[in-house]
PDB file of C-alpha atoms in Angstrom:
ATOM      1  CA  MET Z 111      35.151 -35.929  -6.070  1.00 80.00           C
ATOM      2  CA  ASP Z 112      33.780 -35.651  -9.694  1.00 83.00           C
ATOM      3  CA  TYR Z 113      33.649 -32.001 -10.496  1.00 86.00           C
ATOM      4  CA  LYS Z 114      32.349 -32.233 -13.704  1.00 90.00           C
ATOM      5  CA  PHE Z 115      29.188 -33.898 -12.410  1.00 91.00           C
ATOM      6  CA  LEU Z 116      29.090 -31.390  -9.385  1.00 91.00           C
ATOM      7  CA  ILE Z 117      28.760 -29.011 -11.684  1.00 91.00           C
ATOM      8  CA  ASP Z 118      25.988 -30.383 -14.369  1.00 91.00           C
ATOM      9  CA  THR Z 119      23.949 -31.918 -11.345  1.00 92.00           C
ATOM     10  CA  PHE Z 120      23.726 -28.222  -9.730  1.00 93.00           C
ATOM     11  CA  PHE Z 121      21.912 -27.284 -12.654  1.00 94.00           C
ATOM     12  CA  VAL Z 122      19.760 -30.265 -12.746  1.00 93.00           C
ATOM     13  CA  ALA Z 123      18.984 -29.651  -9.144  1.00 93.00           C
ATOM     14  CA  LEU Z 124      18.200 -26.004 -10.295  1.00 93.00           C
ATOM     15  CA  SER Z 125      15.409 -27.065 -12.474  1.00 93.00           C
ATOM     16  CA  GLY Z 126      13.562 -28.213  -9.572  1.00 93.00           C
ATOM     17  CA  VAL Z 127      13.107 -24.881  -7.809  1.00 94.00           C
ATOM     18  CA  PRO Z 128      10.070 -23.947  -9.524  1.00 95.00           C
ATOM     19  CA  ILE Z 129       8.167 -26.931  -8.285  1.00 94.00           C
ATOM     20  CA  ALA Z 130       9.498 -25.948  -4.695  1.00 94.00           C
ATOM     21  CA  LEU Z 131       8.814 -22.271  -5.116  1.00 95.00           C
ATOM     22  CA  ALA Z 132       5.188 -23.274  -6.479  1.00 95.00           C
ATOM     23  CA  ILE Z 133       4.265 -25.432  -3.648  1.00 95.00           C
ATOM     24  CA  THR Z 134       5.698 -22.597  -1.052  1.00 96.00           C
ATOM     25  CA  ILE Z 135       3.459 -19.806  -2.840  1.00 96.00           C
ATOM     26  CA  VAL Z 136       0.471 -21.774  -2.758  1.00 97.00           C
ATOM     27  CA  ALA Z 137       0.759 -23.082   0.653  1.00 96.00           C
ATOM     28  CA  LEU Z 138       1.355 -19.343   1.793  1.00 96.00           C
ATOM     29  CA  MET Z 139      -1.491 -18.141   0.120  1.00 96.00           C
ATOM     30  CA  VAL Z 140      -3.640 -20.958   1.679  1.00 96.00           C
ATOM     31  CA  ALA Z 141      -2.139 -20.426   4.911  1.00 96.00           C
ATOM     32  CA  LEU Z 142      -1.795 -16.738   5.440  1.00 95.00           C
ATOM     33  CA  PRO Z 143      -5.570 -15.948   5.382  1.00 94.00           C
ATOM     34  CA  LEU Z 144      -6.639 -18.934   7.075  1.00 95.00           C
ATOM     35  CA  GLY Z 145      -3.905 -18.967   9.599  1.00 94.00           C
ATOM     36  CA  PHE Z 146      -4.873 -15.342  10.398  1.00 93.00           C
ATOM     37  CA  ILE Z 147      -8.797 -15.774  10.675  1.00 91.00           C
ATOM     38  CA  LEU Z 148      -8.425 -18.822  13.000  1.00 93.00           C
ATOM     39  CA  ALA Z 149      -5.846 -16.813  15.020  1.00 92.00           C
ATOM     40  CA  LEU Z 150      -8.482 -14.122  15.591  1.00 89.00           C
ATOM     41  CA  SER Z 151     -10.848 -17.022  16.851  1.00 90.00           C
ATOM     42  CA  ARG Z 152      -8.363 -17.909  19.395  1.00 88.00           C
ATOM     43  CA  ILE Z 153      -7.772 -14.609  20.578  1.00 87.00           C
ATOM     44  CA  ASN Z 154     -11.639 -13.748  20.647  1.00 83.00           C
ATOM     45  CA  ARG Z 155     -12.682 -17.325  21.918  1.00 79.00           C
ATOM     46  CA  PHE Z 156     -15.166 -18.155  19.296  1.00 80.00           C
ATOM     47  CA  LEU Z 157     -16.749 -21.226  20.705  1.00 77.00           C
ATOM     48  CA  VAL Z 158     -16.314 -23.573  17.880  1.00 86.00           C
ATOM     49  CA  LEU Z 159     -13.350 -22.480  16.008  1.00 87.00           C
ATOM     50  CA  HIS Z 160     -11.529 -21.471  19.213  1.00 86.00           C
ATOM     51  CA  ARG Z 161     -11.692 -25.176  19.878  1.00 88.00           C
ATOM     52  CA  PHE Z 162     -10.877 -26.743  16.594  1.00 90.00           C
ATOM     53  CA  ALA Z 163      -7.934 -24.520  16.353  1.00 90.00           C
ATOM     54  CA  GLN Z 164      -6.320 -25.703  19.181  1.00 90.00           C
ATOM     55  CA  ILE Z 165      -6.879 -29.281  18.521  1.00 92.00           C
ATOM     56  CA  TYR Z 166      -5.750 -28.523  15.110  1.00 93.00           C
ATOM     57  CA  VAL Z 167      -2.281 -26.722  16.227  1.00 93.00           C
ATOM     58  CA  SER Z 168      -1.758 -29.424  18.847  1.00 93.00           C
ATOM     59  CA  PHE Z 169      -1.995 -32.275  16.080  1.00 91.00           C
ATOM     60  CA  VAL Z 170       0.293 -30.660  13.722  1.00 92.00           C
ATOM     61  CA  ARG Z 171       2.917 -29.729  16.082  1.00 89.00           C
ATOM     62  CA  GLY Z 172       2.664 -33.303  17.842  1.00 91.00           C
ATOM     63  CA  THR Z 173       3.277 -34.996  14.373  1.00 92.00           C
ATOM     64  CA  PRO Z 174       6.257 -35.015  12.046  1.00 93.00           C
ATOM     65  CA  ILE Z 175       5.405 -33.566   8.408  1.00 93.00           C
ATOM     66  CA  ILE Z 176       6.699 -36.753   6.625  1.00 92.00           C
ATOM     67  CA  VAL Z 177       4.055 -38.678   8.498  1.00 93.00           C
ATOM     68  CA  GLN Z 178       1.131 -36.122   7.662  1.00 92.00           C
ATOM     69  CA  ILE Z 179       2.673 -36.746   3.869  1.00 92.00           C
ATOM     70  CA  PHE Z 180       2.062 -40.308   4.094  1.00 91.00           C
ATOM     71  CA  ILE Z 181      -1.428 -39.767   5.707  1.00 90.00           C
ATOM     72  CA  VAL Z 182      -2.485 -37.452   2.944  1.00 88.00           C
ATOM     73  CA  TYR Z 183      -0.862 -39.400   0.285  1.00 88.00           C
ATOM     74  CA  SER Z 184      -2.277 -42.624   1.472  1.00 87.00           C
ATOM     75  CA  SER Z 185      -5.667 -41.420   2.418  1.00 88.00           C
ATOM     76  CA  ILE Z 186      -7.046 -38.858  -0.291  1.00 87.00           C
ATOM     77  CA  PRO Z 187      -6.867 -41.585  -3.137  1.00 86.00           C
ATOM     78  CA  LEU Z 188      -8.761 -44.081  -1.232  1.00 86.00           C
ATOM     79  CA  LEU Z 189     -11.665 -41.476  -0.248  1.00 87.00           C
ATOM     80  CA  LEU Z 190     -11.649 -40.177  -3.957  1.00 85.00           C
ATOM     81  CA  ASP Z 191     -11.577 -43.543  -4.909  1.00 83.00           C
ATOM     82  CA  SER Z 192     -14.884 -44.759  -2.994  1.00 87.00           C
ATOM     83  CA  ILE Z 193     -16.576 -41.589  -4.148  1.00 87.00           C
ATOM     84  CA  VAL Z 194     -15.916 -42.060  -7.728  1.00 84.00           C
ATOM     85  CA  THR Z 195     -16.977 -45.547  -7.531  1.00 83.00           C
ATOM     86  CA  LYS Z 196     -20.065 -44.877  -5.723  1.00 81.00           C
ATOM     87  CA  TYR Z 197     -21.222 -42.117  -8.433  1.00 83.00           C
ATOM     88  CA  ASN Z 198     -19.624 -43.465 -11.316  1.00 81.00           C
ATOM     89  CA  PHE Z 199     -17.582 -40.755 -12.734  1.00 79.00           C
ATOM     90  CA  GLU Z 200     -15.136 -41.431 -15.245  1.00 78.00           C
ATOM     91  CA  MET Z 201     -11.889 -40.663 -13.533  1.00 78.00           C
ATOM     92  CA  ASN Z 202      -8.631 -42.401 -12.262  1.00 79.00           C
ATOM     93  CA  VAL Z 203      -7.683 -41.150  -8.879  1.00 78.00           C
ATOM     94  CA  TYR Z 204      -4.312 -42.702  -9.310  1.00 78.00           C
ATOM     95  CA  ASP Z 205      -3.313 -40.527 -12.078  1.00 83.00           C
ATOM     96  CA  VAL Z 206      -3.689 -37.378 -10.175  1.00 83.00           C
ATOM     97  CA  ASN Z 207      -0.705 -35.047 -10.339  1.00 89.00           C
ATOM     98  CA  PRO Z 208       1.093 -35.663  -6.795  1.00 89.00           C
ATOM     99  CA  ILE Z 209       1.546 -31.790  -6.636  1.00 92.00           C
ATOM    100  CA  TRP Z 210      -1.875 -31.294  -5.598  1.00 92.00           C
ATOM    101  CA  TYR Z 211      -1.143 -33.444  -2.277  1.00 92.00           C
ATOM    102  CA  ALA Z 212       1.860 -31.762  -1.788  1.00 93.00           C
ATOM    103  CA  PHE Z 213      -0.380 -28.243  -1.881  1.00 95.00           C
ATOM    104  CA  ILE Z 214      -2.613 -30.069   0.575  1.00 93.00           C
ATOM    105  CA  VAL Z 215      -0.308 -31.501   2.897  1.00 94.00           C
ATOM    106  CA  PHE Z 216       1.764 -28.037   3.129  1.00 96.00           C
ATOM    107  CA  SER Z 217      -0.935 -25.715   3.247  1.00 95.00           C
ATOM    108  CA  PHE Z 218      -2.299 -28.002   6.164  1.00 94.00           C
ATOM    109  CA  ASN Z 219       1.086 -27.730   8.134  1.00 95.00           C
ATOM    110  CA  THR Z 220       1.966 -24.163   7.177  1.00 96.00           C
ATOM    111  CA  THR Z 221      -1.675 -22.913   8.570  1.00 96.00           C
ATOM    112  CA  ALA Z 222      -1.387 -24.517  11.954  1.00 95.00           C
ATOM    113  CA  ILE Z 223       2.229 -22.966  12.446  1.00 95.00           C
ATOM    114  CA  LEU Z 224       0.924 -19.339  11.322  1.00 95.00           C
ATOM    115  CA  ILE Z 225      -1.960 -19.766  13.731  1.00 94.00           C
ATOM    116  CA  GLU Z 226       0.628 -19.252  16.319  1.00 93.00           C
ATOM    117  CA  VAL Z 227       2.560 -16.770  14.599  1.00 95.00           C
ATOM    118  CA  PHE Z 228      -0.785 -14.209  14.112  1.00 94.00           C
ATOM    119  CA  ARG Z 229      -1.941 -14.992  17.798  1.00 92.00           C
ATOM    120  CA  SER Z 230       1.010 -13.836  19.246  1.00 91.00           C
ATOM    121  CA  ALA Z 231       1.619 -10.937  16.940  1.00 90.00           C
ATOM    122  CA  LEU Z 232      -2.011  -9.580  17.503  1.00 89.00           C
ATOM    123  CA  ASN Z 233      -1.873  -9.816  21.167  1.00 88.00           C
ATOM    124  CA  THR Z 234       1.170  -7.026  20.866  1.00 85.00           C
ATOM    125  CA  VAL Z 235      -1.537  -4.644  19.387  1.00 82.00           C
ATOM    126  CA  SER Z 236      -3.505  -2.833  22.265  1.00 79.00           C
ATOM    127  CA  LYS Z 237      -7.225  -3.365  21.654  1.00 77.00           C
ATOM    128  CA  GLY Z 238      -7.707   0.179  22.741  1.00 78.00           C
ATOM    129  CA  GLN Z 239      -6.535   0.863  18.888  1.00 79.00           C
ATOM    130  CA  LEU Z 240      -9.516  -0.935  17.442  1.00 76.00           C
ATOM    131  CA  GLU Z 241     -11.959   0.501  19.782  1.00 77.00           C
ATOM    132  CA  ALA Z 242     -10.683   3.909  18.650  1.00 80.00           C
ATOM    133  CA  ALA Z 243     -10.722   3.127  15.122  1.00 79.00           C
ATOM    134  CA  GLN Z 244     -14.634   2.201  15.611  1.00 76.00           C
ATOM    135  CA  SER Z 245     -14.853   5.365  17.675  1.00 79.00           C
ATOM    136  CA  VAL Z 246     -13.966   7.561  14.799  1.00 80.00           C
ATOM    137  CA  GLY Z 247     -16.633   5.880  12.286  1.00 78.00           C
ATOM    138  CA  LEU Z 248     -14.394   2.791  10.816  1.00 81.00           C
ATOM    139  CA  THR Z 249     -15.403  -0.345  10.313  1.00 80.00           C
ATOM    140  CA  ASN Z 250     -13.820  -3.304  11.560  1.00 77.00           C
ATOM    141  CA  VAL Z 251     -12.539  -4.396   7.857  1.00 80.00           C
ATOM    142  CA  GLN Z 252     -11.331  -0.833   7.568  1.00 84.00           C
ATOM    143  CA  ALA Z 253      -9.886  -0.654  11.258  1.00 84.00           C
ATOM    144  CA  PHE Z 254      -8.135  -4.022  10.425  1.00 84.00           C
ATOM    145  CA  ARG Z 255      -6.642  -2.946   7.119  1.00 83.00           C
ATOM    146  CA  ARG Z 256      -5.380   0.340   8.010  1.00 81.00           C
ATOM    147  CA  ILE Z 257      -4.316  -0.109  11.632  1.00 81.00           C
ATOM    148  CA  ILE Z 258      -4.359  -3.818  12.885  1.00 84.00           C
ATOM    149  CA  ILE Z 259      -2.688  -5.691  10.373  1.00 84.00           C
ATOM    150  CA  PRO Z 260       0.300  -3.442   9.123  1.00 84.00           C
ATOM    151  CA  GLN Z 261       1.124  -3.229  13.061  1.00 84.00           C
ATOM    152  CA  THR Z 262       0.717  -7.033  13.491  1.00 86.00           C
ATOM    153  CA  LEU Z 263       2.838  -7.856  10.221  1.00 87.00           C
ATOM    154  CA  VAL Z 264       5.646  -5.679  11.663  1.00 87.00           C
ATOM    155  CA  VAL Z 265       5.851  -8.316  14.807  1.00 88.00           C
ATOM    156  CA  ALA Z 266       4.788 -11.142  12.416  1.00 91.00           C
ATOM    157  CA  LEU Z 267       7.193 -10.853   9.807  1.00 92.00           C
ATOM    158  CA  PRO Z 268      10.631 -12.343  10.886  1.00 92.00           C
ATOM    159  CA  ASN Z 269       8.412 -15.160  11.872  1.00 95.00           C
ATOM    160  CA  ILE Z 270       6.623 -15.293   8.548  1.00 95.00           C
ATOM    161  CA  CYS Z 271      10.044 -15.507   7.193  1.00 95.00           C
ATOM    162  CA  THR Z 272      11.349 -18.229   9.191  1.00 95.00           C
ATOM    163  CA  VAL Z 273       8.150 -20.246   8.454  1.00 96.00           C
ATOM    164  CA  THR Z 274       8.820 -19.432   4.760  1.00 96.00           C
ATOM    165  CA  VAL Z 275      12.266 -20.487   4.765  1.00 96.00           C
ATOM    166  CA  ASN Z 276      11.157 -23.899   6.573  1.00 96.00           C
ATOM    167  CA  LEU Z 277       8.728 -24.416   4.399  1.00 96.00           C
ATOM    168  CA  ILE Z 278      10.740 -24.260   1.313  1.00 95.00           C
ATOM    169  CA  LYS Z 279      12.958 -26.549   2.934  1.00 95.00           C
ATOM    170  CA  ALA Z 280      10.374 -28.758   3.786  1.00 94.00           C
ATOM    171  CA  THR Z 281       9.333 -29.171   0.066  1.00 93.00           C
ATOM    172  CA  SER Z 282      12.590 -31.917  -0.120  1.00 92.00           C
ATOM    173  CA  LEU Z 283      10.342 -34.174   1.184  1.00 92.00           C
ATOM    174  CA  GLY Z 284       8.300 -33.939  -1.697  1.00 89.00           C
ATOM    175  CA  TYR Z 285      10.340 -36.999  -3.026  1.00 86.00           C
ATOM    176  CA  ALA Z 286       7.895 -39.103  -0.858  1.00 87.00           C
ATOM    177  CA  LEU Z 287       5.106 -37.604  -3.233  1.00 88.00           C
ATOM    178  CA  SER Z 288       7.513 -38.816  -6.178  1.00 85.00           C
ATOM    179  CA  LEU Z 289       7.542 -35.022  -6.977  1.00 88.00           C
ATOM    180  CA  GLN Z 290      10.545 -33.955  -9.599  1.00 87.00           C
ATOM    181  CA  GLU Z 291      11.492 -31.429  -6.704  1.00 89.00           C
ATOM    182  CA  ILE Z 292      15.201 -30.215  -6.149  1.00 92.00           C
ATOM    183  CA  THR Z 293      16.143 -33.167  -3.953  1.00 91.00           C
ATOM    184  CA  LEU Z 294      14.883 -36.206  -6.309  1.00 90.00           C
ATOM    185  CA  ARG Z 295      16.133 -34.455  -9.415  1.00 92.00           C
ATOM    186  CA  ALA Z 296      19.635 -34.728  -7.908  1.00 92.00           C
ATOM    187  CA  LYS Z 297      19.382 -38.058  -6.323  1.00 90.00           C
ATOM    188  CA  VAL Z 298      18.089 -39.549  -9.741  1.00 90.00           C
ATOM    189  CA  ALA Z 299      21.184 -37.558 -11.283  1.00 90.00           C
ATOM    190  CA  ALA Z 300      23.237 -39.745  -8.856  1.00 89.00           C
ATOM    191  CA  ASN Z 301      21.788 -43.443  -9.233  1.00 89.00           C
ATOM    192  CA  VAL Z 302      23.862 -43.611 -12.319  1.00 84.00           C
ATOM    193  CA  GLY Z 303      27.193 -43.359 -10.917  1.00 83.00           C
ATOM    194  CA  TYR Z 304      26.624 -43.309  -7.364  1.00 87.00           C
ATOM    195  CA  ASN Z 305      27.562 -39.681  -7.122  1.00 88.00           C
ATOM    196  CA  TYR Z 306      25.563 -39.193  -3.884  1.00 90.00           C
ATOM    197  CA  VAL Z 307      28.196 -36.894  -2.193  1.00 93.00           C
ATOM    198  CA  GLU Z 308      28.497 -34.637  -5.304  1.00 92.00           C
ATOM    199  CA  ALA Z 309      24.285 -34.665  -5.345  1.00 93.00           C
ATOM    200  CA  TYR Z 310      23.828 -33.949  -1.721  1.00 94.00           C
ATOM    201  CA  ILE Z 311      26.371 -30.822  -2.172  1.00 95.00           C
ATOM    202  CA  ASP Z 312      24.369 -29.657  -4.990  1.00 94.00           C
ATOM    203  CA  ILE Z 313      21.274 -29.733  -3.053  1.00 95.00           C
ATOM    204  CA  PHE Z 314      22.783 -27.959  -0.214  1.00 95.00           C
ATOM    205  CA  LEU Z 315      23.850 -25.135  -2.678  1.00 95.00           C
ATOM    206  CA  VAL Z 316      20.509 -24.855  -4.388  1.00 95.00           C
ATOM    207  CA  TYR Z 317      18.588 -24.643  -0.974  1.00 96.00           C
ATOM    208  CA  LEU Z 318      21.061 -22.362   0.681  1.00 96.00           C
ATOM    209  CA  ILE Z 319      20.969 -19.577  -2.466  1.00 96.00           C
ATOM    210  CA  LEU Z 320      17.010 -20.198  -2.347  1.00 95.00           C
ATOM    211  CA  CYS Z 321      16.668 -19.551   1.262  1.00 96.00           C
ATOM    212  CA  SER Z 322      19.010 -16.612   1.477  1.00 96.00           C
ATOM    213  CA  LEU Z 323      17.295 -15.083  -1.621  1.00 96.00           C
ATOM    214  CA  VAL Z 324      13.965 -15.346   0.418  1.00 95.00           C
ATOM    215  CA  GLU Z 325      15.213 -13.723   3.450  1.00 95.00           C
ATOM    216  CA  TYR Z 326      16.847 -11.200   1.608  1.00 95.00           C
ATOM    217  CA  ILE Z 327      13.466  -9.951   0.134  1.00 94.00           C
ATOM    218  CA  PHE Z 328      11.645 -10.357   3.681  1.00 93.00           C
ATOM    219  CA  LYS Z 329      14.215  -7.942   4.949  1.00 91.00           C
ATOM    220  CA  LEU Z 330      13.673  -5.519   2.231  1.00 89.00           C
ATOM    221  CA  TYR Z 331       9.973  -5.658   3.047  1.00 87.00           C
ATOM    222  CA  GLU Z 332      10.368  -5.396   6.698  1.00 84.00           C
ATOM    223  CA  LYS Z 333      12.033  -2.045   6.247  1.00 83.00           C
ATOM    224  CA  ARG Z 334       9.096  -0.989   4.402  1.00 81.00           C
ATOM    225  CA  LEU Z 335       6.735  -1.974   7.094  1.00 76.00           C
ATOM    226  CA  ILE Z 336       9.121  -0.270   9.908  1.00 73.00           C
ATOM    227  CA  LYS Z 337       9.038   2.709   8.071  1.00 61.00           C
ATOM    228  CA  TYR Z 338       5.147   2.377   8.169  1.00 54.00           C
ATOM    229  CA  LYS Z 339       5.211   2.011  12.202  1.00 59.00           C
ATOM    230  CA  ALA Z 340       7.198   4.879  12.590  1.00 46.00           C
ATOM    231  CA  VAL Z 341       4.962   7.342  10.553  1.00 42.00           C
ATOM    232  CA  ASN Z 342       2.012   5.749  12.431  1.00 48.00           C
ATOM    233  CA  ALA Z 343       3.742   5.679  15.996  1.00 49.00           C
TER     234      ALA Z 343
END
């Protein structure tokens, strides 16, 4: 065991954390509102959106994320290239930063997971609360913002935490997009002296620390929401 390499490479792997967090944050910013809206469409059975959400969730559940990454990474450049060629745009689609493909595929995957998270959480809130809010003059938007969403979040937050942690860990597949994230940086450092055991230990430690911090932040927020629920119970 090369302990000097282990220590040095830990900081190399740590330098990939900003990319992992950027992908996670962007994916959640896209997936949270979309997942909530599509979950509502499934509960209220809006004809087109309800069927679309069902097929969408089934597709994501039935395929590995690495396959989704390869499909997006292979198909989008070809699609963009055909558009650029057709309309004579001055753009090299193969120079696009791969992080944009990561934003697309991880947002796509996370949205499908959150649809089911929100759907199960929304079903725990009585429909009578929305009707009561409307009877006192609140609009649907006000009722959801003040009553429905806070209660939904109390139920959904543990699952959202799990989704977030799994998303952070899934960013390790960014190596397939040639992203300089945690895993790829450590593996590249290990290539020189074949110190793969040390590199994998460093990757393990970085993800363990990062995911533990995220879980701690969620626990703090969950305590705030539980207090809110207790006040409004």
